[in-house]
Amino acid sequence: MTVNPTDVLLVIDVQPDFLPGGPLAVAEGDQIIPLINRLGQRFQEVVLTQDWHPPMHISFASTHGKQPFSDTVEAAYGTQSLWPDHTLQDSPGAAVAPALHLPHAGLIVRKGFRRDVDSYSAFLENDHRTPTGLGGYLRERNLNRLFLCGLAWDYCVGFSALDASSLGFETVVIEDAVRGIDPKAMEAMTTRWQDAGIRHIHSGDLLG
Ligand code: VGL
Ligand code: ZN
């Protein structure tokens, strides 16, 4: 499969807080970084996202005196899962992972920066209405095919892929360059991708 000059590598939330040792570590999350660096060399267009929460964010279990992973809260936009405190704005854990080397990345999209709304997707906040602006950026630049990688399969990569596809972008997930949090949720997300017609490839299909 050849990469065109207008293809975009969209790298989701590769940040220390989601890597082994972080508060919301994704198993083997660090293992995809060398692969993403190699993939990046094939793309002229690279976009990164950063999960970027203020103190007392709605998605923090601690904000509500509840338990992370198991408890939820009812937000204005529906049920919000609760997590350990993570990716606090300007903290080292919220940085772009130091091992990621994508100097030519043209845009970093921050998301989840408003206290009362979480944003798993790079395109729409969790109210499924408020755009982040990424869709407009890509459209205005005529970039129509997106290759997704990063963290996490069942949340931020998952919803980014679904939204990209429903916004009309040709959407491809590089599955060995993604890791997930919960095996059951990963399986459910994979079914949703299939129903949406989202393609899966292996990095070898691009790297040869
Ligand atoms: C993510 C849970 C909370 C992710 C971000 O990057 O998948 N998951 N915040
Ligand atoms: Zn988050």
PDB file of C-alpha atoms and ligand atoms in Angstrom:
ATOM      1  CA  MET A   1       0.000   0.000   0.000  1.00  0.00           C
ATOM      2  CA  THR A   2       1.509   3.362  -1.001  1.00  0.00           C
ATOM      3  CA  VAL A   3       1.295   6.461   1.134  1.00  0.00           C
ATOM      4  CA  ASN A   4       0.177   9.548  -0.802  1.00  0.00           C
ATOM      5  CA  PRO A   5       1.417  13.075  -0.042  1.00  0.00           C
ATOM      6  CA  THR A   6      -2.050  13.975   1.247  1.00  0.00           C
ATOM      7  CA  ASP A   7      -2.359  10.979   3.576  1.00  0.00           C
ATOM      8  CA  VAL A   8      -2.257  11.839   7.262  1.00  0.00           C
ATOM      9  CA  LEU A   9      -0.756   9.854  10.119  1.00  0.00           C
ATOM     10  CA  LEU A  10      -2.934  10.684  13.130  1.00  0.00           C
ATOM     11  CA  VAL A  11      -1.117   9.794  16.354  1.00  0.00           C
ATOM     12  CA  ILE A  12      -3.488   9.653  19.304  1.00  0.00           C
ATOM     13  CA  ASP A  13      -2.460  10.419  22.921  1.00  0.00           C
ATOM     14  CA  VAL A  14       1.047   8.947  23.078  1.00  0.00           C
ATOM     15  CA  GLN A  15       1.771  10.599  26.423  1.00  0.00           C
ATOM     16  CA  PRO A  16       3.692   9.397  29.512  1.00  0.00           C
ATOM     17  CA  ASP A  17       0.556   9.095  31.678  1.00  0.00           C
ATOM     18  CA  PHE A  18      -0.731   6.389  29.294  1.00  0.00           C
ATOM     19  CA  LEU A  19       2.546   4.474  29.191  1.00  0.00           C
ATOM     20  CA  PRO A  20       3.732   1.784  31.640  1.00  0.00           C
ATOM     21  CA  GLY A  21       4.426   3.487  34.983  1.00  0.00           C
ATOM     22  CA  GLY A  22       1.784   6.170  34.365  1.00  0.00           C
ATOM     23  CA  PRO A  23      -1.502   6.540  36.298  1.00  0.00           C
ATOM     24  CA  LEU A  24      -3.576   5.298  33.346  1.00  0.00           C
ATOM     25  CA  ALA A  25      -1.012   2.964  31.826  1.00  0.00           C
ATOM     26  CA  VAL A  26      -1.987   1.046  28.719  1.00  0.00           C
ATOM     27  CA  ALA A  27      -0.265  -2.356  28.664  1.00  0.00           C
ATOM     28  CA  GLU A  28       2.619  -2.389  26.171  1.00  0.00           C
ATOM     29  CA  GLY A  29       1.835   1.219  25.267  1.00  0.00           C
ATOM     30  CA  ASP A  30       5.556   1.949  25.021  1.00  0.00           C
ATOM     31  CA  GLN A  31       6.062  -0.835  22.485  1.00  0.00           C
ATOM     32  CA  ILE A  32       4.298   1.028  19.693  1.00  0.00           C
ATOM     33  CA  ILE A  33       6.529   4.113  19.870  1.00  0.00           C
ATOM     34  CA  PRO A  34       9.457   2.885  17.703  1.00  0.00           C
ATOM     35  CA  LEU A  35       6.925   1.649  15.162  1.00  0.00           C
ATOM     36  CA  ILE A  36       5.100   4.998  15.093  1.00  0.00           C
ATOM     37  CA  ASN A  37       8.446   6.772  14.621  1.00  0.00           C
ATOM     38  CA  ARG A  38       9.146   4.582  11.602  1.00  0.00           C
ATOM     39  CA  LEU A  39       5.642   5.077  10.203  1.00  0.00           C
ATOM     40  CA  GLY A  40       6.037   8.826  10.630  1.00  0.00           C
ATOM     41  CA  GLN A  41       8.925   8.833   8.169  1.00  0.00           C
ATOM     42  CA  ARG A  42       6.553   7.630   5.445  1.00  0.00           C
ATOM     43  CA  PHE A  43       4.082  10.484   5.899  1.00  0.00           C
ATOM     44  CA  GLN A  44       4.461  14.121   4.929  1.00  0.00           C
ATOM     45  CA  GLU A  45       1.418  14.964   7.011  1.00  0.00           C
ATOM     46  CA  VAL A  46       1.440  14.070  10.702  1.00  0.00           C
ATOM     47  CA  VAL A  47      -1.035  15.236  13.353  1.00  0.00           C
ATOM     48  CA  LEU A  48      -0.714  14.473  17.070  1.00  0.00           C
ATOM     49  CA  THR A  49      -3.287  14.669  19.823  1.00  0.00           C
ATOM     50  CA  GLN A  50      -2.750  15.381  23.496  1.00  0.00           C
ATOM     51  CA  ASP A  51      -5.250  14.520  26.211  1.00  0.00           C
ATOM     52  CA  TRP A  52      -5.072  17.744  28.262  1.00  0.00           C
ATOM     53  CA  HIS A  53      -7.185  18.012  31.416  1.00  0.00           C
ATOM     54  CA  PRO A  54      -7.553  20.835  33.963  1.00  0.00           C
ATOM     55  CA  PRO A  55      -7.605  20.113  37.733  1.00  0.00           C
ATOM     56  CA  MET A  56     -10.940  18.685  38.962  1.00  0.00           C
ATOM     57  CA  HIS A  57     -11.782  17.435  35.499  1.00  0.00           C
ATOM     58  CA  ILE A  58     -15.152  15.697  35.141  1.00  0.00           C
ATOM     59  CA  SER A  59     -13.424  12.436  34.066  1.00  0.00           C
ATOM     60  CA  PHE A  60     -11.356  12.176  37.268  1.00  0.00           C
ATOM     61  CA  ALA A  61     -12.824   9.810  39.870  1.00  0.00           C
ATOM     62  CA  SER A  62     -11.188  11.986  42.549  1.00  0.00           C
ATOM     63  CA  THR A  63     -13.321  14.964  41.476  1.00  0.00           C
ATOM     64  CA  HIS A  64     -16.424  13.057  42.575  1.00  0.00           C
ATOM     65  CA  GLY A  65     -14.978  11.034  45.499  1.00  0.00           C
ATOM     66  CA  LYS A  66     -15.595   7.882  43.440  1.00  0.00           C
ATOM     67  CA  GLN A  67     -13.608   4.856  42.249  1.00  0.00           C
ATOM     68  CA  PRO A  68     -11.738   4.951  38.944  1.00  0.00           C
ATOM     69  CA  PHE A  69     -12.478   2.307  36.262  1.00  0.00           C
ATOM     70  CA  SER A  70     -15.661   0.984  37.921  1.00  0.00           C
ATOM     71  CA  ASP A  71     -17.720   4.065  38.866  1.00  0.00           C
ATOM     72  CA  THR A  72     -19.376   6.516  36.473  1.00  0.00           C
ATOM     73  CA  VAL A  73     -21.119   9.881  36.707  1.00  0.00           C
ATOM     74  CA  GLU A  74     -24.055  11.297  34.799  1.00  0.00           C
ATOM     75  CA  ALA A  75     -22.864  14.280  32.794  1.00  0.00           C
ATOM     76  CA  ALA A  76     -25.084  16.669  30.823  1.00  0.00           C
ATOM     77  CA  TYR A  77     -24.176  14.621  27.718  1.00  0.00           C
ATOM     78  CA  GLY A  78     -24.683  11.146  29.201  1.00  0.00           C
ATOM     79  CA  THR A  79     -22.730   8.642  31.279  1.00  0.00           C
ATOM     80  CA  GLN A  80     -19.082   9.521  31.802  1.00  0.00           C
ATOM     81  CA  SER A  81     -16.554   6.830  32.794  1.00  0.00           C
ATOM     82  CA  LEU A  82     -14.185   7.763  35.603  1.00  0.00           C
ATOM     83  CA  TRP A  83     -10.404   7.500  35.548  1.00  0.00           C
ATOM     84  CA  PRO A  84      -7.451   8.108  37.815  1.00  0.00           C
ATOM     85  CA  ASP A  85      -6.142  11.686  37.555  1.00  0.00           C
ATOM     86  CA  HIS A  86      -4.187  11.862  34.300  1.00  0.00           C
ATOM     87  CA  THR A  87      -2.704  14.190  31.678  1.00  0.00           C
ATOM     88  CA  LEU A  88      -2.970  17.303  33.842  1.00  0.00           C
ATOM     89  CA  GLN A  89      -2.329  20.386  31.701  1.00  0.00           C
ATOM     90  CA  ASP A  90       1.373  21.261  31.597  1.00  0.00           C
ATOM     91  CA  SER A  91       2.434  18.268  33.727  1.00  0.00           C
ATOM     92  CA  PRO A  92       5.248  15.993  32.499  1.00  0.00           C
ATOM     93  CA  GLY A  93       2.751  13.140  32.141  1.00  0.00           C
ATOM     94  CA  ALA A  94       0.766  15.162  29.625  1.00  0.00           C
ATOM     95  CA  ALA A  95       3.722  15.919  27.366  1.00  0.00           C
ATOM     96  CA  VAL A  96       4.152  14.296  24.003  1.00  0.00           C
ATOM     97  CA  ALA A  97       6.104  11.141  24.947  1.00  0.00           C
ATOM     98  CA  PRO A  98       9.810  12.021  24.813  1.00  0.00           C
ATOM     99  CA  ALA A  99      10.573   8.853  22.815  1.00  0.00           C
ATOM    100  CA  LEU A 100       8.230   9.956  20.029  1.00  0.00           C
ATOM    101  CA  HIS A 101      10.234  11.582  17.237  1.00  0.00           C
ATOM    102  CA  LEU A 102       7.926  13.250  14.756  1.00  0.00           C
ATOM    103  CA  PRO A 103       9.536  16.656  14.265  1.00  0.00           C
ATOM    104  CA  HIS A 104       7.589  17.309  11.058  1.00  0.00           C
ATOM    105  CA  ALA A 105       4.184  16.978  12.728  1.00  0.00           C
ATOM    106  CA  GLY A 106       2.251  20.054  11.625  1.00  0.00           C
ATOM    107  CA  LEU A 107      -0.472  20.140  14.261  1.00  0.00           C
ATOM    108  CA  ILE A 108      -1.005  19.099  17.854  1.00  0.00           C
ATOM    109  CA  VAL A 109      -4.656  18.953  18.877  1.00  0.00           C
ATOM    110  CA  ARG A 110      -5.365  19.253  22.585  1.00  0.00           C
ATOM    111  CA  LYS A 111      -8.623  17.823  23.862  1.00  0.00           C
ATOM    112  CA  GLY A 112     -10.489  17.425  27.125  1.00  0.00           C
ATOM    113  CA  PHE A 113      -9.319  20.859  28.272  1.00  0.00           C
ATOM    114  CA  ARG A 114     -12.707  22.009  29.527  1.00  0.00           C
ATOM    115  CA  ARG A 115     -13.586  20.945  33.051  1.00  0.00           C
ATOM    116  CA  ASP A 116     -17.143  19.798  32.377  1.00  0.00           C
ATOM    117  CA  VAL A 117     -16.699  17.920  29.102  1.00  0.00           C
ATOM    118  CA  ASP A 118     -14.400  15.001  28.357  1.00  0.00           C
ATOM    119  CA  SER A 119     -13.171  14.299  24.836  1.00  0.00           C
ATOM    120  CA  TYR A 120     -12.067  10.844  23.790  1.00  0.00           C
ATOM    121  CA  SER A 121     -12.308  11.648  20.099  1.00  0.00           C
ATOM    122  CA  ALA A 122      -9.871  13.918  18.277  1.00  0.00           C
ATOM    123  CA  PHE A 123     -12.849  15.307  16.333  1.00  0.00           C
ATOM    124  CA  LEU A 124     -15.787  15.731  18.700  1.00  0.00           C
ATOM    125  CA  GLU A 125     -16.039  16.128  22.453  1.00  0.00           C
ATOM    126  CA  ASN A 126     -17.990  13.553  24.445  1.00  0.00           C
ATOM    127  CA  ASP A 127     -21.221  15.489  23.909  1.00  0.00           C
ATOM    128  CA  HIS A 128     -20.762  14.205  20.292  1.00  0.00           C
ATOM    129  CA  ARG A 129     -21.552  17.739  19.062  1.00  0.00           C
ATOM    130  CA  THR A 130     -18.731  20.149  19.902  1.00  0.00           C
ATOM    131  CA  PRO A 131     -15.987  20.005  17.259  1.00  0.00           C
ATOM    132  CA  THR A 132     -12.318  20.232  18.207  1.00  0.00           C
ATOM    133  CA  GLY A 133     -11.519  21.892  14.870  1.00  0.00           C
ATOM    134  CA  LEU A 134      -9.482  18.977  13.517  1.00  0.00           C
ATOM    135  CA  GLY A 135     -12.101  18.131  10.895  1.00  0.00           C
ATOM    136  CA  GLY A 136     -11.998  21.712   9.606  1.00  0.00           C
ATOM    137  CA  TYR A 137      -8.199  21.748   9.504  1.00  0.00           C
ATOM    138  CA  LEU A 138      -8.082  18.549   7.455  1.00  0.00           C
ATOM    139  CA  ARG A 139     -10.862  19.625   5.073  1.00  0.00           C
ATOM    140  CA  GLU A 140      -9.400  23.050   4.457  1.00  0.00           C
ATOM    141  CA  ARG A 141      -6.097  21.401   3.563  1.00  0.00           C
ATOM    142  CA  ASN A 142      -7.758  18.734   1.379  1.00  0.00           C
ATOM    143  CA  LEU A 143      -6.404  15.883   3.493  1.00  0.00           C
ATOM    144  CA  ASN A 144      -8.968  13.121   3.123  1.00  0.00           C
ATOM    145  CA  ARG A 145      -7.331   9.844   4.127  1.00  0.00           C
ATOM    146  CA  LEU A 146      -6.321   9.200   7.721  1.00  0.00           C
ATOM    147  CA  PHE A 147      -4.167   6.448   9.209  1.00  0.00           C
ATOM    148  CA  LEU A 148      -4.685   6.122  12.966  1.00  0.00           C
ATOM    149  CA  CYS A 149      -2.286   4.845  15.609  1.00  0.00           C
ATOM    150  CA  GLY A 150      -1.626   5.395  19.330  1.00  0.00           C
ATOM    151  CA  LEU A 151      -3.607   4.966  22.561  1.00  0.00           C
ATOM    152  CA  ALA A 152      -6.053   3.651  23.459  1.00  0.00           C
ATOM    153  CA  TRP A 153      -7.803   1.225  21.097  1.00  0.00           C
ATOM    154  CA  ASP A 154     -11.038   1.144  23.108  1.00  0.00           C
ATOM    155  CA  TYR A 155     -11.271   4.880  23.889  1.00  0.00           C
ATOM    156  CA  CYS A 156      -9.437   7.689  22.172  1.00  0.00           C
ATOM    157  CA  VAL A 157      -8.285   5.840  19.061  1.00  0.00           C
ATOM    158  CA  GLY A 158     -11.642   4.065  18.930  1.00  0.00           C
ATOM    159  CA  PHE A 159     -13.868   7.136  19.009  1.00  0.00           C
ATOM    160  CA  SER A 160     -11.510   9.149  16.809  1.00  0.00           C
ATOM    161  CA  ALA A 161     -11.794   6.485  14.114  1.00  0.00           C
ATOM    162  CA  LEU A 162     -15.605   6.334  14.386  1.00  0.00           C
ATOM    163  CA  ASP A 163     -15.932  10.118  14.155  1.00  0.00           C
ATOM    164  CA  ALA A 164     -13.402  10.392  11.316  1.00  0.00           C
ATOM    165  CA  SER A 165     -15.372   7.856   9.338  1.00  0.00           C
ATOM    166  CA  SER A 166     -18.760   9.447  10.029  1.00  0.00           C
ATOM    167  CA  LEU A 167     -17.328  12.861   9.055  1.00  0.00           C
ATOM    168  CA  GLY A 168     -16.513  11.335   5.669  1.00  0.00           C
ATOM    169  CA  PHE A 169     -12.766  10.760   5.940  1.00  0.00           C
ATOM    170  CA  GLU A 170     -11.340   7.546   4.567  1.00  0.00           C
ATOM    171  CA  THR A 171     -10.261   5.931   7.821  1.00  0.00           C
ATOM    172  CA  VAL A 172      -7.636   3.243   8.303  1.00  0.00           C
ATOM    173  CA  VAL A 173      -6.449   1.847  11.654  1.00  0.00           C
ATOM    174  CA  ILE A 174      -2.870   0.550  11.809  1.00  0.00           C
ATOM    175  CA  GLU A 175      -3.737  -2.146  14.292  1.00  0.00           C
ATOM    176  CA  ASP A 176      -0.275  -3.189  15.481  1.00  0.00           C
ATOM    177  CA  ALA A 177       0.489   0.490  16.219  1.00  0.00           C
ATOM    178  CA  VAL A 178      -2.403   0.679  18.721  1.00  0.00           C
ATOM    179  CA  ARG A 179      -2.803  -0.748  22.224  1.00  0.00           C
ATOM    180  CA  GLY A 180      -5.910  -0.820  24.454  1.00  0.00           C
ATOM    181  CA  ILE A 181      -7.063  -0.667  28.061  1.00  0.00           C
ATOM    182  CA  ASP A 182      -9.747  -3.341  28.443  1.00  0.00           C
ATOM    183  CA  PRO A 183      -9.973  -6.481  26.249  1.00  0.00           C
ATOM    184  CA  LYS A 184     -13.808  -6.577  26.350  1.00  0.00           C
ATOM    185  CA  ALA A 185     -14.102  -2.913  25.434  1.00  0.00           C
ATOM    186  CA  MET A 186     -11.526  -3.407  22.671  1.00  0.00           C
ATOM    187  CA  GLU A 187     -13.595  -6.188  21.171  1.00  0.00           C
ATOM    188  CA  ALA A 188     -16.755  -4.071  21.317  1.00  0.00           C
ATOM    189  CA  MET A 189     -14.937  -1.184  19.635  1.00  0.00           C
ATOM    190  CA  THR A 190     -13.595  -3.467  16.917  1.00  0.00           C
ATOM    191  CA  THR A 191     -17.157  -4.519  16.109  1.00  0.00           C
ATOM    192  CA  ARG A 192     -18.195  -0.864  15.871  1.00  0.00           C
ATOM    193  CA  TRP A 193     -15.281  -0.179  13.512  1.00  0.00           C
ATOM    194  CA  GLN A 194     -16.314  -3.107  11.325  1.00  0.00           C
ATOM    195  CA  ASP A 195     -19.937  -1.913  11.236  1.00  0.00           C
ATOM    196  CA  ALA A 196     -18.697   1.530  10.167  1.00  0.00           C
ATOM    197  CA  GLY A 197     -16.588   0.058   7.365  1.00  0.00           C
ATOM    198  CA  ILE A 198     -13.320   1.212   8.918  1.00  0.00           C
ATOM    199  CA  ARG A 199     -10.327  -0.602   7.472  1.00  0.00           C
ATOM    200  CA  HIS A 200      -7.616  -2.312   9.508  1.00  0.00           C
ATOM    201  CA  ILE A 201      -4.109  -2.745   8.220  1.00  0.00           C
ATOM    202  CA  HIS A 202      -0.803  -3.944   9.624  1.00  0.00           C
ATOM    203  CA  SER A 203       2.185  -1.578   9.721  1.00  0.00           C
ATOM    204  CA  GLY A 204       3.959  -3.984   7.342  1.00  0.00           C
ATOM    205  CA  ASP A 205       1.430  -3.012   4.661  1.00  0.00           C
ATOM    206  CA  LEU A 206       2.944   0.486   4.722  1.00  0.00           C
ATOM    207  CA  LEU A 207       6.544  -0.203   5.674  1.00  0.00           C
ATOM    208  CA  GLY A 208       6.994  -3.191   3.351  1.00  0.00           C
TER     209      GLY A 208
HETATM  210  C1  VGL B   1      -8.003   8.066  27.176  1.00  0.00           C
HETATM  211  C2  VGL B   1      -9.284   7.469  28.982  1.00  0.00           C
HETATM  212  C3  VGL B   1      -9.236   8.764  29.460  1.00  0.00           C
HETATM  213  C4  VGL B   1      -7.322   7.636  25.910  1.00  0.00           C
HETATM  214  C5  VGL B   1      -7.954   9.361  27.635  1.00  0.00           C
HETATM  215  O1  VGL B   1      -6.369   8.324  25.456  1.00  0.00           O
HETATM  216  O2  VGL B   1      -7.737   6.603  25.330  1.00  0.00           O
HETATM  217  N1  VGL B   1      -8.677   7.124  27.847  1.00  0.00           N
HETATM  218  N2  VGL B   1      -8.567   9.706  28.777  1.00  0.00           N
HETATM  219 ZN    ZN B   2      -8.461  11.690  29.578  1.00  0.00          ZN
END
